[in-house]
């Protein structure tokens, strides 16, 4: 088992890094989609404001922008939380696969591997 330890450690770190990078891609996609939706909606509001508007129309546009921004913020943060949770699940899953010895790994072994992968990822990120 000790002779195989370096390979297992490298596999764990590599699988963990892959999970983190995938999670990062997902977060960026969420940000890009949210920015696109906001850009389109605000451009539509700006177009409405180009022409003559009475005070009621201006207040309706402002209320619509406020409603949209609040709904989008809630949706955005829900998506980010969901993506972060999925990344954590993937990290634990990668630890489980790396530690697979034919038997189910113990919870303690998974927790230790997960903590080690986070430490390794943080150290890697600090170097870059």
Short mmCIF file of N, CA, C and O in Angstrom, two decimals:
data_model
loop_
_atom_site.label_atom_id
_atom_site.label_comp_id
_atom_site.label_asym_id
_atom_site.label_seq_id
_atom_site.Cartn_x
_atom_site.Cartn_y
_atom_site.Cartn_z
N UNK A 1 0.81 -1.19 0.00
CA UNK A 1 0.00 0.00 0.00
C UNK A 1 0.86 1.27 0.00
O UNK A 1 0.54 2.23 -0.67
N UNK A 2 1.96 1.27 0.72
CA UNK A 2 2.82 2.45 0.79
C UNK A 2 3.47 2.77 -0.55
O UNK A 2 3.72 3.93 -0.86
N UNK A 3 3.76 1.74 -1.34
CA UNK A 3 4.37 2.00 -2.64
C UNK A 3 3.39 2.67 -3.59
O UNK A 3 3.80 3.37 -4.51
N UNK A 4 2.12 2.47 -3.36
CA UNK A 4 1.08 3.05 -4.22
C UNK A 4 0.60 4.41 -3.71
O UNK A 4 -0.16 5.09 -4.39
N UNK A 5 1.07 4.81 -2.53
CA UNK A 5 0.60 6.04 -1.91
C UNK A 5 0.87 7.30 -2.75
O UNK A 5 -0.04 8.12 -2.92
N UNK A 6 2.06 7.49 -3.31
CA UNK A 6 2.28 8.70 -4.12
C UNK A 6 1.31 8.80 -5.31
O UNK A 6 0.81 9.90 -5.62
N UNK A 7 1.05 7.68 -5.97
CA UNK A 7 0.12 7.70 -7.10
C UNK A 7 -1.28 8.07 -6.62
O UNK A 7 -1.96 8.88 -7.23
N UNK A 8 -1.70 7.47 -5.51
CA UNK A 8 -3.04 7.76 -4.96
C UNK A 8 -3.15 9.23 -4.56
O UNK A 8 -4.18 9.86 -4.80
N UNK A 9 -2.09 9.77 -3.94
CA UNK A 9 -2.11 11.17 -3.55
C UNK A 9 -2.21 12.08 -4.77
O UNK A 9 -2.99 13.04 -4.78
N UNK A 10 -1.42 11.80 -5.78
CA UNK A 10 -1.46 12.61 -7.00
C UNK A 10 -2.81 12.49 -7.69
O UNK A 10 -3.37 13.47 -8.19
N UNK A 11 -3.37 11.27 -7.69
CA UNK A 11 -4.70 11.09 -8.27
C UNK A 11 -5.74 11.91 -7.52
O UNK A 11 -6.58 12.58 -8.13
N UNK A 12 -5.67 11.90 -6.20
CA UNK A 12 -6.62 12.66 -5.38
C UNK A 12 -6.50 14.15 -5.67
O UNK A 12 -7.51 14.83 -5.88
N UNK A 13 -5.30 14.67 -5.69
CA UNK A 13 -5.10 16.09 -5.95
C UNK A 13 -5.56 16.45 -7.36
O UNK A 13 -6.22 17.48 -7.57
N UNK A 14 -5.26 15.60 -8.33
CA UNK A 14 -5.65 15.87 -9.71
C UNK A 14 -7.16 15.82 -9.88
O UNK A 14 -7.76 16.69 -10.52
N UNK A 15 -7.81 14.82 -9.30
CA UNK A 15 -9.27 14.75 -9.37
C UNK A 15 -9.91 15.95 -8.66
O UNK A 15 -10.89 16.51 -9.12
N UNK A 16 -9.35 16.33 -7.53
CA UNK A 16 -9.87 17.48 -6.79
C UNK A 16 -9.71 18.76 -7.60
O UNK A 16 -10.64 19.58 -7.66
N UNK A 17 -8.56 18.93 -8.21
CA UNK A 17 -8.34 20.12 -9.03
C UNK A 17 -9.32 20.17 -10.20
O UNK A 17 -9.87 21.22 -10.53
N UNK A 18 -9.56 19.02 -10.80
CA UNK A 18 -10.52 18.96 -11.90
C UNK A 18 -11.90 19.38 -11.44
O UNK A 18 -12.58 20.16 -12.11
N UNK A 19 -12.31 18.92 -10.27
CA UNK A 19 -13.63 19.29 -9.72
C UNK A 19 -13.68 20.80 -9.47
O UNK A 19 -14.69 21.45 -9.77
N UNK A 20 -12.62 21.36 -8.93
CA UNK A 20 -12.58 22.80 -8.66
C UNK A 20 -12.62 23.59 -9.96
O UNK A 20 -13.35 24.58 -10.06
N UNK A 21 -11.88 23.16 -10.97
CA UNK A 21 -11.87 23.88 -12.25
C UNK A 21 -13.24 23.80 -12.92
O UNK A 21 -13.71 24.79 -13.49
N UNK A 22 -13.87 22.65 -12.85
CA UNK A 22 -15.23 22.53 -13.42
C UNK A 22 -16.19 23.44 -12.68
O UNK A 22 -17.04 24.10 -13.29
N UNK A 23 -16.07 23.49 -11.38
CA UNK A 23 -16.90 24.38 -10.58
C UNK A 23 -16.68 25.83 -10.94
O UNK A 23 -17.62 26.62 -11.04
N UNK A 24 -15.43 26.19 -11.17
CA UNK A 24 -15.10 27.55 -11.58
C UNK A 24 -15.71 27.89 -12.92
O UNK A 24 -16.24 28.99 -13.12
N UNK A 25 -15.66 26.95 -13.86
CA UNK A 25 -16.30 27.16 -15.16
C UNK A 25 -17.80 27.39 -15.01
O UNK A 25 -18.37 28.26 -15.65
N UNK A 26 -18.41 26.59 -14.15
CA UNK A 26 -19.85 26.72 -13.92
C UNK A 26 -20.18 28.09 -13.34
O UNK A 26 -21.14 28.74 -13.78
N UNK A 27 -19.39 28.55 -12.37
CA UNK A 27 -19.62 29.87 -11.79
C UNK A 27 -19.50 30.96 -12.84
O UNK A 27 -20.31 31.89 -12.87
N UNK A 28 -18.51 30.85 -13.69
CA UNK A 28 -18.34 31.85 -14.76
C UNK A 28 -19.53 31.85 -15.72
O UNK A 28 -19.98 32.90 -16.16
N UNK A 29 -20.03 30.66 -16.05
CA UNK A 29 -21.20 30.58 -16.93
C UNK A 29 -22.41 31.24 -16.29
O UNK A 29 -23.16 31.95 -16.96
N UNK A 30 -22.59 31.01 -15.00
CA UNK A 30 -23.71 31.63 -14.28
C UNK A 30 -23.56 33.15 -14.32
O UNK A 30 -24.53 33.87 -14.58
N UNK A 31 -22.36 33.64 -14.08
CA UNK A 31 -22.12 35.08 -14.12
C UNK A 31 -22.38 35.66 -15.50
O UNK A 31 -23.01 36.71 -15.64
N UNK A 32 -21.91 34.97 -16.51
CA UNK A 32 -22.10 35.44 -17.88
C UNK A 32 -23.58 35.48 -18.26
O UNK A 32 -24.05 36.45 -18.84
N UNK A 33 -24.30 34.43 -17.91
CA UNK A 33 -25.73 34.39 -18.22
C UNK A 33 -26.49 35.50 -17.48
O UNK A 33 -27.37 36.15 -18.05
N UNK A 34 -26.16 35.72 -16.22
CA UNK A 34 -26.82 36.78 -15.44
C UNK A 34 -26.51 38.15 -16.03
O UNK A 34 -27.41 38.99 -16.14
N UNK A 35 -25.27 38.37 -16.41
CA UNK A 35 -24.91 39.66 -17.01
C UNK A 35 -25.63 39.86 -18.34
O UNK A 35 -26.09 40.97 -18.64
N UNK A 36 -25.76 38.81 -19.11
CA UNK A 36 -26.46 38.92 -20.40
C UNK A 36 -27.94 39.26 -20.18
O UNK A 36 -28.47 40.15 -20.85
N UNK A 37 -28.59 38.55 -19.28
CA UNK A 37 -30.01 38.83 -19.01
C UNK A 37 -30.19 40.27 -18.53
O UNK A 37 -31.10 40.97 -18.97
N UNK A 38 -29.33 40.72 -17.63
CA UNK A 38 -29.42 42.09 -17.11
C UNK A 38 -29.17 43.10 -18.23
O UNK A 38 -29.88 44.12 -18.32
N UNK A 39 -28.20 42.84 -19.06
CA UNK A 39 -27.90 43.75 -20.17
C UNK A 39 -29.08 43.90 -21.11
O UNK A 39 -29.46 45.02 -21.48
N UNK A 40 -29.69 42.79 -21.48
CA UNK A 40 -30.85 42.82 -22.38
C UNK A 40 -32.01 43.58 -21.74
O UNK A 40 -32.62 44.44 -22.37
N UNK A 41 -32.29 43.27 -20.48
CA UNK A 41 -33.43 43.90 -19.81
C UNK A 41 -33.22 45.41 -19.65
O UNK A 41 -34.14 46.20 -19.89
N UNK A 42 -32.01 45.80 -19.26
CA UNK A 42 -31.74 47.22 -19.08
C UNK A 42 -31.71 47.97 -20.42
O UNK A 42 -32.11 49.14 -20.48
N UNK A 43 -31.26 47.31 -21.45
CA UNK A 43 -31.28 47.94 -22.78
C UNK A 43 -32.72 48.19 -23.22
O UNK A 43 -33.04 49.24 -23.79
N UNK A 44 -33.60 47.23 -22.94
CA UNK A 44 -35.01 47.40 -23.27
C UNK A 44 -35.60 48.59 -22.51
O UNK A 44 -36.36 49.39 -23.06
N UNK A 45 -35.23 48.72 -21.24
CA UNK A 45 -35.71 49.85 -20.44
C UNK A 45 -35.17 51.17 -20.99
O UNK A 45 -35.90 52.17 -21.08
N UNK A 46 -33.92 51.18 -21.38
CA UNK A 46 -33.32 52.39 -21.94
C UNK A 46 -34.01 52.79 -23.24
O UNK A 46 -34.24 53.98 -23.50
N UNK A 47 -34.38 51.80 -24.05
CA UNK A 47 -35.10 52.08 -25.29
C UNK A 47 -36.45 52.73 -25.01
O UNK A 47 -36.86 53.66 -25.70
N UNK A 48 -37.15 52.24 -24.00
CA UNK A 48 -38.44 52.82 -23.63
C UNK A 48 -38.27 54.26 -23.16
O UNK A 48 -39.14 55.11 -23.39
N UNK A 49 -37.15 54.55 -22.51
CA UNK A 49 -36.92 55.89 -21.98
C UNK A 49 -36.41 56.88 -23.03
O UNK A 49 -36.33 58.07 -22.76
N UNK A 50 -36.06 56.40 -24.21
CA UNK A 50 -35.58 57.30 -25.27
C UNK A 50 -36.66 58.23 -25.77
O UNK A 50 -36.42 59.36 -26.13
N UNK A 51 -37.85 57.71 -25.81
CA UNK A 51 -38.97 58.51 -26.30
C UNK A 51 -39.61 59.29 -25.16
O UNK A 51 -39.22 59.18 -24.00
N UNK A 52 -40.59 60.06 -25.49
CA UNK A 52 -41.28 60.83 -24.45
C UNK A 52 -42.04 59.89 -23.50
O UNK A 52 -42.65 58.92 -23.93
N UNK A 53 -41.94 60.17 -22.22
CA UNK A 53 -42.61 59.37 -21.18
C UNK A 53 -43.21 60.31 -20.15
O UNK A 53 -42.59 61.32 -19.79
N UNK A 54 -44.38 59.96 -19.68
CA UNK A 54 -44.92 60.73 -18.57
C UNK A 54 -44.40 60.12 -17.26
O UNK A 54 -43.74 59.08 -17.26
N UNK A 55 -44.70 60.78 -16.16
CA UNK A 55 -44.18 60.35 -14.87
C UNK A 55 -44.63 58.93 -14.52
O UNK A 55 -43.84 58.15 -13.98
N UNK A 56 -45.85 58.57 -14.86
CA UNK A 56 -46.35 57.22 -14.58
C UNK A 56 -45.56 56.16 -15.32
O UNK A 56 -45.26 55.09 -14.77
N UNK A 57 -45.23 56.42 -16.58
CA UNK A 57 -44.44 55.46 -17.37
C UNK A 57 -43.03 55.33 -16.81
O UNK A 57 -42.47 54.22 -16.75
N UNK A 58 -42.46 56.45 -16.39
CA UNK A 58 -41.11 56.43 -15.83
C UNK A 58 -41.11 55.61 -14.54
O UNK A 58 -40.22 54.77 -14.32
N UNK A 59 -42.11 55.81 -13.71
CA UNK A 59 -42.19 55.06 -12.45
C UNK A 59 -42.43 53.58 -12.71
O UNK A 59 -41.88 52.72 -12.01
N UNK A 60 -43.21 53.25 -13.75
CA UNK A 60 -43.45 51.85 -14.11
C UNK A 60 -42.16 51.19 -14.57
O UNK A 60 -41.87 50.04 -14.21
N UNK A 61 -41.38 51.90 -15.36
CA UNK A 61 -40.10 51.36 -15.84
C UNK A 61 -39.15 51.15 -14.66
O UNK A 61 -38.48 50.11 -14.55
N UNK A 62 -39.12 52.13 -13.77
CA UNK A 62 -38.25 52.02 -12.60
C UNK A 62 -38.68 50.85 -11.71
O UNK A 62 -37.85 50.09 -11.23
N UNK A 63 -39.98 50.70 -11.52
CA UNK A 63 -40.49 49.58 -10.71
C UNK A 63 -40.15 48.24 -11.37
O UNK A 63 -39.79 47.28 -10.68
N UNK A 64 -40.28 48.18 -12.69
CA UNK A 64 -39.94 46.96 -13.41
C UNK A 64 -38.46 46.62 -13.25
O UNK A 64 -38.09 45.46 -13.04
N UNK A 65 -37.60 47.64 -13.35
CA UNK A 65 -36.16 47.41 -13.17
C UNK A 65 -35.85 46.92 -11.75
O UNK A 65 -35.05 46.00 -11.57
N UNK A 66 -36.51 47.51 -10.77
CA UNK A 66 -36.30 47.09 -9.39
C UNK A 66 -36.74 45.64 -9.19
O UNK A 66 -36.02 44.82 -8.61
N UNK A 67 -37.92 45.31 -9.70
CA UNK A 67 -38.44 43.94 -9.60
C UNK A 67 -37.48 42.96 -10.28
O UNK A 67 -37.12 41.93 -9.72
N UNK A 68 -37.08 43.31 -11.49
CA UNK A 68 -36.17 42.45 -12.25
C UNK A 68 -34.86 42.25 -11.49
O UNK A 68 -34.38 41.11 -11.37
N UNK A 69 -34.29 43.32 -10.98
CA UNK A 69 -33.00 43.23 -10.29
C UNK A 69 -33.09 42.37 -9.03
O UNK A 69 -32.19 41.58 -8.75
N UNK A 70 -34.17 42.50 -8.28
CA UNK A 70 -34.33 41.70 -7.07
C UNK A 70 -34.50 40.22 -7.45
O UNK A 70 -33.85 39.34 -6.87
N UNK A 71 -35.37 39.94 -8.42
CA UNK A 71 -35.58 38.55 -8.84
C UNK A 71 -34.29 37.95 -9.39
O UNK A 71 -33.96 36.80 -9.08
N UNK A 72 -33.59 38.70 -10.19
CA UNK A 72 -32.34 38.19 -10.76
C UNK A 72 -31.29 37.96 -9.70
O UNK A 72 -30.54 36.98 -9.77
N UNK A 73 -31.23 38.84 -8.70
CA UNK A 73 -30.25 38.65 -7.62
C UNK A 73 -30.52 37.37 -6.86
O UNK A 73 -29.61 36.59 -6.57
N UNK A 74 -31.79 37.13 -6.55
CA UNK A 74 -32.16 35.90 -5.83
C UNK A 74 -31.81 34.68 -6.69
O UNK A 74 -31.19 33.71 -6.21
N UNK A 75 -32.17 34.72 -7.95
CA UNK A 75 -31.89 33.61 -8.87
C UNK A 75 -30.38 33.38 -8.99
O UNK A 75 -29.90 32.24 -8.94
N UNK A 76 -29.63 34.45 -9.13
CA UNK A 76 -28.17 34.39 -9.27
C UNK A 76 -27.53 33.72 -8.05
O UNK A 76 -26.73 32.79 -8.18
N UNK A 77 -27.90 34.17 -6.85
CA UNK A 77 -27.30 33.62 -5.65
C UNK A 77 -27.72 32.17 -5.42
O UNK A 77 -26.94 31.36 -4.91
N UNK A 78 -28.95 31.83 -5.81
CA UNK A 78 -29.37 30.43 -5.71
C UNK A 78 -28.54 29.56 -6.64
O UNK A 78 -28.12 28.45 -6.26
N UNK A 79 -28.31 30.04 -7.85
CA UNK A 79 -27.50 29.27 -8.80
C UNK A 79 -26.06 29.12 -8.30
O UNK A 79 -25.47 28.04 -8.42
N UNK A 80 -25.50 30.20 -7.76
CA UNK A 80 -24.13 30.12 -7.23
C UNK A 80 -24.04 29.13 -6.08
O UNK A 80 -23.10 28.33 -6.01
N UNK A 81 -25.01 29.17 -5.16
CA UNK A 81 -25.00 28.25 -4.02
C UNK A 81 -25.13 26.81 -4.51
O UNK A 81 -24.44 25.91 -4.01
N UNK A 82 -25.99 26.58 -5.48
CA UNK A 82 -26.17 25.24 -6.03
C UNK A 82 -24.88 24.74 -6.69
O UNK A 82 -24.48 23.59 -6.51
N UNK A 83 -24.24 25.62 -7.45
CA UNK A 83 -22.99 25.24 -8.12
C UNK A 83 -21.89 24.96 -7.10
O UNK A 83 -21.11 24.01 -7.26
N UNK A 84 -21.83 25.75 -6.04
CA UNK A 84 -20.82 25.52 -5.00
C UNK A 84 -21.06 24.19 -4.29
O UNK A 84 -20.11 23.44 -4.03
N UNK A 85 -22.31 23.89 -4.02
CA UNK A 85 -22.64 22.62 -3.38
C UNK A 85 -22.28 21.44 -4.28
O UNK A 85 -21.70 20.45 -3.84
N UNK A 86 -22.58 21.57 -5.58
CA UNK A 86 -22.23 20.51 -6.52
C UNK A 86 -20.72 20.31 -6.57
O UNK A 86 -20.24 19.18 -6.63
N UNK A 87 -19.97 21.40 -6.54
CA UNK A 87 -18.51 21.30 -6.55
C UNK A 87 -18.02 20.56 -5.30
O UNK A 87 -17.14 19.70 -5.38
N UNK A 88 -18.62 20.86 -4.16
CA UNK A 88 -18.24 20.16 -2.93
C UNK A 88 -18.56 18.68 -3.02
O UNK A 88 -17.75 17.85 -2.61
N UNK A 89 -19.72 18.36 -3.56
CA UNK A 89 -20.09 16.94 -3.73
C UNK A 89 -19.10 16.26 -4.67
O UNK A 89 -18.66 15.13 -4.43
N UNK A 90 -18.73 16.93 -5.75
CA UNK A 90 -17.76 16.37 -6.69
C UNK A 90 -16.41 16.15 -6.02
O UNK A 90 -15.73 15.16 -6.29
N UNK A 91 -16.01 17.10 -5.15
CA UNK A 91 -14.75 16.94 -4.43
C UNK A 91 -14.77 15.71 -3.52
O UNK A 91 -13.83 14.93 -3.50
N UNK A 92 -15.85 15.55 -2.80
CA UNK A 92 -15.97 14.38 -1.92
C UNK A 92 -16.01 13.10 -2.75
O UNK A 92 -15.39 12.10 -2.41
N UNK A 93 -16.74 13.16 -3.88
CA UNK A 93 -16.81 12.00 -4.76
C UNK A 93 -15.45 11.63 -5.33
O UNK A 93 -15.09 10.46 -5.43
N UNK A 94 -14.67 12.65 -5.70
CA UNK A 94 -13.34 12.37 -6.24
C UNK A 94 -12.45 11.76 -5.17
O UNK A 94 -11.64 10.88 -5.45
N UNK A 95 -12.61 12.21 -3.95
CA UNK A 95 -11.84 11.62 -2.85
C UNK A 95 -12.22 10.17 -2.66
O UNK A 95 -11.37 9.31 -2.47
N UNK A 96 -13.51 9.90 -2.76
CA UNK A 96 -13.98 8.52 -2.61
C UNK A 96 -13.44 7.62 -3.70
O UNK A 96 -13.02 6.49 -3.43
N UNK A 97 -13.42 8.12 -4.93
CA UNK A 97 -12.88 7.31 -6.04
C UNK A 97 -11.39 7.10 -5.89
O UNK A 97 -10.87 6.03 -6.17
N UNK A 98 -10.67 8.13 -5.45
CA UNK A 98 -9.22 8.01 -5.30
C UNK A 98 -8.86 7.04 -4.17
O UNK A 98 -7.84 6.37 -4.23
N UNK A 99 -9.72 6.98 -3.17
CA UNK A 99 -9.44 6.10 -2.03
C UNK A 99 -10.04 4.72 -2.19
O UNK A 99 -9.92 3.90 -1.30
N UNK A 100 -10.68 4.47 -3.31
CA UNK A 100 -11.38 3.21 -3.53
C UNK A 100 -10.40 2.04 -3.47
O UNK A 100 -9.50 1.92 -4.27
N UNK A 101 -10.63 1.21 -2.49
CA UNK A 101 -9.78 0.02 -2.33
C UNK A 101 -10.61 -1.24 -2.47
O UNK A 101 -10.20 -2.31 -2.05
N UNK A 102 -11.80 -1.07 -3.02
CA UNK A 102 -12.69 -2.21 -3.15
C UNK A 102 -13.72 -2.23 -2.04
O UNK A 102 -14.75 -2.85 -2.15
N UNK A 103 -13.42 -1.55 -0.96
CA UNK A 103 -14.38 -1.44 0.15
C UNK A 103 -14.83 0.01 0.24
O UNK A 103 -14.18 0.91 -0.27
N UNK A 104 -15.94 0.21 0.89
CA UNK A 104 -16.44 1.56 1.07
C UNK A 104 -15.49 2.33 1.98
O UNK A 104 -15.14 1.84 3.06
N UNK A 105 -15.07 3.53 1.59
CA UNK A 105 -14.21 4.30 2.49
C UNK A 105 -15.02 4.80 3.69
O UNK A 105 -16.22 5.05 3.58
N UNK A 106 -14.32 4.95 4.79
CA UNK A 106 -15.01 5.44 5.99
C UNK A 106 -15.25 6.94 5.85
O UNK A 106 -14.59 7.63 5.07
N UNK A 107 -16.18 7.44 6.62
CA UNK A 107 -16.48 8.86 6.62
C UNK A 107 -15.24 9.65 7.04
O UNK A 107 -14.92 10.68 6.46
N UNK A 108 -14.53 9.13 8.02
CA UNK A 108 -13.31 9.81 8.48
C UNK A 108 -12.27 9.88 7.37
O UNK A 108 -11.64 10.92 7.17
N UNK A 109 -12.11 8.82 6.61
CA UNK A 109 -11.15 8.83 5.50
C UNK A 109 -11.56 9.84 4.43
O UNK A 109 -10.72 10.55 3.88
N UNK A 110 -12.85 9.91 4.15
CA UNK A 110 -13.34 10.89 3.17
C UNK A 110 -13.11 12.31 3.66
O UNK A 110 -12.70 13.18 2.89
N UNK A 111 -13.38 12.55 4.93
CA UNK A 111 -13.18 13.89 5.47
C UNK A 111 -11.71 14.29 5.44
O UNK A 111 -11.38 15.42 5.10
N UNK A 112 -10.84 13.38 5.76
CA UNK A 112 -9.40 13.66 5.73
C UNK A 112 -8.94 13.93 4.29
O UNK A 112 -8.16 14.85 4.04
N UNK A 113 -9.42 13.12 3.36
CA UNK A 113 -9.04 13.31 1.96
C UNK A 113 -9.58 14.63 1.43
O UNK A 113 -8.90 15.35 0.69
N UNK A 114 -10.79 14.97 1.83
CA UNK A 114 -11.40 16.22 1.40
C UNK A 114 -10.60 17.41 1.94
O UNK A 114 -10.27 18.34 1.21
N UNK A 115 -10.25 17.36 3.22
CA UNK A 115 -9.47 18.43 3.82
C UNK A 115 -8.10 18.54 3.15
O UNK A 115 -7.62 19.64 2.87
N UNK A 116 -7.49 17.40 2.85
CA UNK A 116 -6.19 17.41 2.18
C UNK A 116 -6.30 18.00 0.78
O UNK A 116 -5.43 18.75 0.34
N UNK A 117 -7.38 17.69 0.09
CA UNK A 117 -7.54 18.23 -1.26
C UNK A 117 -7.75 19.74 -1.22
O UNK A 117 -7.26 20.46 -2.08
N UNK A 118 -8.47 20.23 -0.22
CA UNK A 118 -8.66 21.68 -0.09
C UNK A 118 -7.35 22.36 0.23
O UNK A 118 -7.05 23.42 -0.31
N UNK A 119 -6.55 21.77 1.11
CA UNK A 119 -5.26 22.33 1.44
C UNK A 119 -4.36 22.38 0.20
O UNK A 119 -3.71 23.36 -0.06
N UNK A 120 -4.37 21.30 -0.58
CA UNK A 120 -3.57 21.24 -1.79
C UNK A 120 -4.04 22.24 -2.82
O UNK A 120 -3.24 22.90 -3.49
N UNK A 121 -5.34 22.41 -2.97
CA UNK A 121 -5.89 23.37 -3.91
C UNK A 121 -5.57 24.79 -3.50
O UNK A 121 -5.25 25.64 -4.33
N UNK A 122 -5.65 25.08 -2.21
CA UNK A 122 -5.35 26.43 -1.72
C UNK A 122 -3.89 26.76 -1.93
O UNK A 122 -3.54 27.87 -2.33
N UNK A 123 -3.01 25.80 -1.66
CA UNK A 123 -1.59 26.01 -1.86
C UNK A 123 -1.28 26.23 -3.33
O UNK A 123 -0.50 27.09 -3.69
N UNK A 124 -1.93 25.46 -4.19
CA UNK A 124 -1.72 25.61 -5.64
C UNK A 124 -2.18 26.98 -6.11
O UNK A 124 -1.53 27.64 -6.89
N UNK A 125 -3.33 27.43 -5.62
CA UNK A 125 -3.87 28.73 -6.02
C UNK A 125 -2.98 29.85 -5.51
O UNK A 125 -2.79 30.87 -6.18
N UNK A 126 -2.40 29.69 -4.33
CA UNK A 126 -1.53 30.73 -3.76
C UNK A 126 -0.25 30.88 -4.57
O UNK A 126 0.29 31.98 -4.69
N UNK A 127 0.22 29.79 -5.16
CA UNK A 127 1.43 29.85 -5.98
C UNK A 127 1.19 30.55 -7.30
O UNK A 127 2.09 31.06 -7.92
N UNK A 128 -0.06 30.56 -7.76
CA UNK A 128 -0.37 31.13 -9.08
C UNK A 128 -1.00 32.44 -8.87
O UNK A 128 -1.22 33.36 -8.98
#
